[in-house]
Amino acid sequence: MYSLLDFDYIAESLLHDLNDLDKIGDKFEVGSMTYNVIVFPSAKNLKKIIHDYLLNSSSNGGKVTIMGETPSLVDITPEPELISKLVAKSEFIPFTYEAFHESLLPFRESILGFVDPKDPLYLLYTRYKGSILYNLREESDGSRWLFKCNTDKVQQRPNALITLKGTWDLTGLDTINGGKFAKSSRAEAIQVTVGQTSSELILAKPVGFTLEDPNPLLLDRAFHKLPDDT
C-alpha cells in the first residue's frame, strides 16, 4: 500500500477456518499468509473469539497493536479480568498516523528516498513518497517480490534510492514487457532509528521593532451604527 506499509484485512468470520487457535506462535498465520503484527482498530467491544486470538498471539511473542480506544466489553459484557490480560500483553497507541508509523517502523523492510540531482547528498522524502504504491510478498521458498509503483500520472519520480533490510540478490522485473534485468546495488550496514525533533526559541534580551507598513483595521461593510448615526 502507500507509505511503504503493506497490510491485509482479516475477516473475523474466516479466522476459525483458517487459523488454529491452539497453534498460534510469534507470527499470526491465516491460511497461507503469515503476519508479523496484528493491528486492531479502536473499539468498545471485542468478540470472545477475537480476544482469545489476540491474547494467544501476544502471549506467544507476537505483536498486537490496538489503536485508539481500549476495549472495555467482551461479547457486550464487562470483563475487566479478560481485558486486563490483553492490555498487559499488547501495545496501545493513539489513533494517529504518526503513532501508527512509529509503531511499525521496526518491521519495515524497505526505505525509499529520492536523490536531488543538484545535490546528491540531499534526499527528498515527504514530497515524493506519497504517491508510491508498495507491496512486498515472501514465498514459501524464501524468495521475495518487491513492487513499487508511482501512481502520479503527471509527475515522474526519477532518481529513486531504495534501501532494503537484510541481504538481497536483486533481479529487476520489467512490468511493461515482462523482461528481467540485473539491478545494481550496494551493501551497507545501517540501522533505522526513530528520532525526536524539537525546537526552542530563545530571545536573549528585548529588542525594539517597527512595522514596515501601517496596520489599519478596515471596516468596509459595517452592519451596525452608533446612537449618533455614525
Tab-separated table of C-alpha atoms in Angstrom:
chain	number	residue	atom	x	y	z
A	1	MET	CA	0.000	0.000	0.000
A	2	TYR	CA	1.089	3.615	0.399
A	3	SER	CA	3.698	4.935	2.862
A	4	LEU	CA	5.806	1.779	2.333
A	5	LEU	CA	3.466	-0.268	4.504
A	6	ASP	CA	1.619	-3.387	3.419
A	7	PHE	CA	-1.394	-4.981	5.056
A	8	ASP	CA	-4.357	-7.276	4.549
A	9	TYR	CA	-7.783	-7.114	6.126
A	10	ILE	CA	-8.640	-10.291	8.046
A	11	ALA	CA	-12.306	-11.267	8.242
A	12	GLU	CA	-13.435	-12.396	11.692
A	13	SER	CA	-15.790	-14.935	10.129
A	14	LEU	CA	-12.887	-16.761	8.435
A	15	LEU	CA	-10.480	-16.978	11.359
A	16	HIS	CA	-11.944	-20.195	12.755
A	17	ASP	CA	-11.463	-21.990	9.416
A	18	LEU	CA	-8.054	-20.502	8.524
A	19	ASN	CA	-6.276	-20.336	11.881
A	20	ASP	CA	-5.797	-22.894	14.645
A	21	LEU	CA	-6.170	-21.015	17.934
A	22	ASP	CA	-4.002	-23.530	19.825
A	23	LYS	CA	-1.088	-23.301	17.359
A	24	ILE	CA	-0.542	-19.538	17.283
A	25	GLY	CA	3.139	-18.624	17.591
A	26	ASP	CA	5.094	-15.404	17.344
A	27	LYS	CA	3.695	-14.913	13.835
A	28	PHE	CA	-0.008	-14.844	13.102
A	29	GLU	CA	-0.924	-17.371	10.402
A	30	VAL	CA	-4.128	-17.061	8.406
A	31	GLY	CA	-4.413	-19.648	5.667
A	32	SER	CA	-1.244	-19.417	3.561
A	33	MET	CA	-0.336	-15.948	4.882
A	34	THR	CA	1.854	-15.109	7.882
A	35	TYR	CA	1.786	-11.709	9.607
A	36	ASN	CA	4.313	-10.056	11.912
A	37	VAL	CA	1.879	-7.610	13.513
A	38	ILE	CA	-1.852	-7.590	14.165
A	39	VAL	CA	-3.356	-4.086	14.285
A	40	PHE	CA	-6.785	-3.839	15.874
A	41	PRO	CA	-8.695	-0.548	15.420
A	42	SER	CA	-10.454	1.373	18.174
A	43	ALA	CA	-13.485	-0.465	19.567
A	44	LYS	CA	-15.582	-0.662	22.713
A	45	ASN	CA	-16.462	-4.347	22.340
A	46	LEU	CA	-14.455	-7.465	21.469
A	47	LYS	CA	-15.885	-10.805	20.482
A	48	LYS	CA	-14.627	-13.508	22.828
A	49	ILE	CA	-13.036	-15.458	19.976
A	50	ILE	CA	-11.180	-12.341	18.751
A	51	HIS	CA	-9.992	-11.653	22.300
A	52	ASP	CA	-8.624	-15.196	22.502
A	53	TYR	CA	-6.811	-14.895	19.167
A	54	LEU	CA	-5.205	-11.578	20.131
A	55	LEU	CA	-4.234	-12.790	23.605
A	56	ASN	CA	-2.751	-16.057	22.326
A	57	SER	CA	-0.725	-14.222	19.703
A	58	SER	CA	0.705	-11.638	22.116
A	59	SER	CA	1.336	-14.282	24.804
A	60	ASN	CA	3.436	-16.330	22.369
A	61	GLY	CA	5.708	-13.481	21.300
A	62	GLY	CA	3.586	-11.918	18.564
A	63	LYS	CA	2.943	-8.192	18.403
A	64	VAL	CA	-0.615	-6.996	18.865
A	65	THR	CA	-1.223	-3.261	18.496
A	66	ILE	CA	-4.538	-1.705	19.468
A	67	MET	CA	-5.143	1.798	18.132
A	68	GLY	CA	-7.322	4.348	19.875
A	69	GLU	CA	-9.884	3.375	22.472
A	70	THR	CA	-9.171	0.386	24.712
A	71	PRO	CA	-11.977	-2.209	24.534
A	72	SER	CA	-13.973	-2.456	27.746
A	73	LEU	CA	-16.501	-5.151	26.818
A	74	VAL	CA	-16.223	-8.770	25.707
A	75	ASP	CA	-19.343	-10.046	23.952
A	76	ILE	CA	-21.188	-6.904	25.165
A	77	THR	CA	-20.386	-7.793	28.789
A	78	PRO	CA	-17.938	-6.006	31.127
A	79	GLU	CA	-14.989	-8.362	31.546
A	80	PRO	CA	-12.237	-6.401	33.323
A	81	GLU	CA	-10.172	-9.514	34.018
A	82	LEU	CA	-10.085	-10.585	30.373
A	83	ILE	CA	-9.376	-7.048	29.196
A	84	SER	CA	-6.552	-6.571	31.723
A	85	LYS	CA	-4.809	-9.723	30.448
A	86	LEU	CA	-4.945	-8.400	26.886
A	87	VAL	CA	-3.787	-4.929	27.947
A	88	ALA	CA	-0.764	-6.407	29.733
A	89	LYS	CA	0.347	-8.255	26.597
A	90	SER	CA	-0.485	-5.704	23.885
A	91	GLU	CA	0.721	-2.320	22.680
A	92	PHE	CA	-1.720	0.581	22.785
A	93	ILE	CA	-1.144	3.651	20.625
A	94	PRO	CA	-3.187	6.766	19.765
A	95	PHE	CA	-5.350	6.619	16.654
A	96	THR	CA	-2.961	8.824	14.695
A	97	TYR	CA	-0.930	8.487	11.508
A	98	GLU	CA	2.333	9.311	13.301
A	99	ALA	CA	1.872	6.803	16.140
A	100	PHE	CA	0.904	4.072	13.697
A	101	HIS	CA	4.006	4.573	11.537
A	102	GLU	CA	6.351	4.788	14.508
A	103	SER	CA	4.960	1.558	15.939
A	104	LEU	CA	5.575	-0.367	12.701
A	105	LEU	CA	8.998	1.100	11.900
A	106	PRO	CA	10.976	-1.910	13.269
A	107	PHE	CA	9.076	-4.175	10.852
A	108	ARG	CA	9.601	-2.025	7.775
A	109	GLU	CA	11.649	-3.874	5.158
A	110	SER	CA	12.220	-1.025	2.737
A	111	ILE	CA	13.008	2.682	2.844
A	112	LEU	CA	12.538	4.951	-0.139
A	113	GLY	CA	14.279	8.236	-0.847
A	114	PHE	CA	14.824	10.446	-3.881
A	115	VAL	CA	18.186	11.977	-4.664
A	116	ASP	CA	18.252	15.628	-5.650
A	117	PRO	CA	20.279	15.803	-8.917
A	118	LYS	CA	21.626	19.222	-7.882
A	119	ASP	CA	22.795	17.906	-4.504
A	120	PRO	CA	23.367	14.092	-4.404
A	121	LEU	CA	23.736	14.151	-0.618
A	122	TYR	CA	20.276	15.635	-0.134
A	123	LEU	CA	17.303	13.276	-0.130
A	124	LEU	CA	13.798	14.455	-0.983
A	125	TYR	CA	11.461	12.415	1.194
A	126	THR	CA	7.950	13.532	2.054
A	127	ARG	CA	7.047	15.364	-1.120
A	128	TYR	CA	7.704	12.388	-3.397
A	129	LYS	CA	6.790	9.279	-1.366
A	130	GLY	CA	3.075	9.925	-1.017
A	131	SER	CA	2.241	8.613	-4.490
A	132	ILE	CA	4.276	5.372	-4.329
A	133	LEU	CA	2.231	2.171	-4.204
A	134	TYR	CA	4.103	-0.553	-2.322
A	135	ASN	CA	3.768	-4.319	-1.945
A	136	LEU	CA	6.163	-6.934	-0.558
A	137	ARG	CA	5.448	-10.681	-0.615
A	138	GLU	CA	7.573	-13.633	0.535
A	139	GLU	CA	7.134	-17.089	-0.997
A	140	SER	CA	7.453	-20.379	0.896
A	141	ASP	CA	10.936	-20.930	-0.640
A	142	GLY	CA	12.167	-17.630	0.857
A	143	SER	CA	12.129	-15.598	-2.363
A	144	ARG	CA	10.569	-12.153	-2.173
A	145	TRP	CA	8.690	-9.965	-4.595
A	146	LEU	CA	9.018	-6.213	-4.082
A	147	PHE	CA	6.687	-3.969	-6.063
A	148	LYS	CA	6.781	-0.171	-6.093
A	149	CYS	CA	4.796	1.951	-8.490
A	150	ASN	CA	4.351	5.690	-8.897
A	151	THR	CA	0.609	6.376	-9.121
A	152	ASP	CA	1.009	10.040	-10.025
A	153	LYS	CA	0.216	10.132	-13.753
A	154	VAL	CA	1.648	13.631	-14.192
A	155	GLN	CA	4.778	13.877	-12.045
A	156	GLN	CA	7.534	11.298	-12.567
A	157	ARG	CA	9.686	10.055	-9.698
A	158	PRO	CA	13.270	9.863	-11.027
A	159	ASN	CA	16.455	9.218	-9.033
A	160	ALA	CA	14.859	6.804	-6.564
A	161	LEU	CA	17.075	5.395	-3.806
A	162	ILE	CA	15.656	2.140	-2.377
A	163	THR	CA	17.074	0.752	0.881
A	164	LEU	CA	16.267	-2.873	1.805
A	165	LYS	CA	16.748	-4.655	5.116
A	166	GLY	CA	18.956	-7.742	5.014
A	167	THR	CA	20.893	-9.346	2.159
A	168	TRP	CA	19.282	-9.491	-1.272
A	169	ASP	CA	20.258	-10.938	-4.654
A	170	LEU	CA	18.435	-8.486	-6.902
A	171	THR	CA	16.725	-9.195	-10.202
A	172	GLY	CA	14.687	-6.451	-11.833
A	173	LEU	CA	11.373	-7.322	-13.476
A	174	ASP	CA	10.050	-5.049	-16.202
A	175	THR	CA	6.269	-4.874	-15.778
A	176	ILE	CA	5.887	-3.356	-19.267
A	177	ASN	CA	7.476	-6.082	-21.402
A	178	GLY	CA	7.880	-8.928	-18.887
A	179	GLY	CA	11.668	-8.936	-19.170
A	180	LYS	CA	14.323	-9.443	-16.478
A	181	PHE	CA	17.478	-7.426	-15.898
A	182	ALA	CA	20.222	-7.186	-13.302
A	183	LYS	CA	19.893	-4.377	-10.764
A	184	SER	CA	22.906	-2.517	-9.432
A	185	SER	CA	23.084	-2.380	-5.661
A	186	ARG	CA	25.375	-1.527	-2.775
A	187	ALA	CA	25.593	-3.369	0.552
A	188	GLU	CA	25.873	-1.345	3.741
A	189	ALA	CA	25.130	-1.980	7.392
A	190	ILE	CA	22.641	0.635	8.575
A	191	GLN	CA	20.173	0.904	11.404
A	192	VAL	CA	16.844	2.666	11.193
A	193	THR	CA	16.044	4.648	14.322
A	194	VAL	CA	13.164	6.904	15.276
A	195	GLY	CA	14.384	10.399	16.028
A	196	GLN	CA	12.630	13.077	18.020
A	197	THR	CA	12.762	16.659	16.860
A	198	SER	CA	12.262	19.728	18.972
A	199	SER	CA	12.788	23.460	18.668
A	200	GLU	CA	13.489	26.166	21.171
A	201	LEU	CA	13.190	29.863	20.582
A	202	ILE	CA	15.480	31.934	22.779
A	203	LEU	CA	15.467	35.739	22.919
A	204	ALA	CA	18.457	36.866	24.929
A	205	LYS	CA	17.330	40.473	25.518
A	206	PRO	CA	14.385	42.664	24.482
A	207	VAL	CA	14.719	44.435	21.160
A	208	GLY	CA	12.701	47.207	19.588
A	209	PHE	CA	10.874	46.906	16.287
A	210	THR	CA	8.712	48.968	13.949
A	211	LEU	CA	6.124	47.898	11.397
A	212	GLU	CA	7.123	48.242	7.760
A	213	ASP	CA	3.563	49.286	6.854
A	214	PRO	CA	0.692	50.766	8.894
A	215	ASN	CA	-1.636	48.277	10.497
A	216	PRO	CA	-5.145	49.663	9.754
A	217	LEU	CA	-8.452	47.997	10.552
A	218	LEU	CA	-10.735	48.437	7.552
A	219	LEU	CA	-14.500	48.181	8.094
A	220	ASP	CA	-15.772	48.237	4.557
A	221	ARG	CA	-19.123	46.520	5.178
A	222	ALA	CA	-20.470	47.628	8.549
A	223	PHE	CA	-23.808	46.235	9.727
A	224	HIS	CA	-24.365	48.381	12.845
A	225	LYS	CA	-24.253	52.067	13.765
A	226	LEU	CA	-23.790	54.079	16.933
A	227	PRO	CA	-26.594	56.140	18.562
A	228	ASP	CA	-25.284	59.328	16.900
A	229	ASP	CA	-25.742	57.677	13.462
A	230	THR	CA	-22.019	57.220	12.907
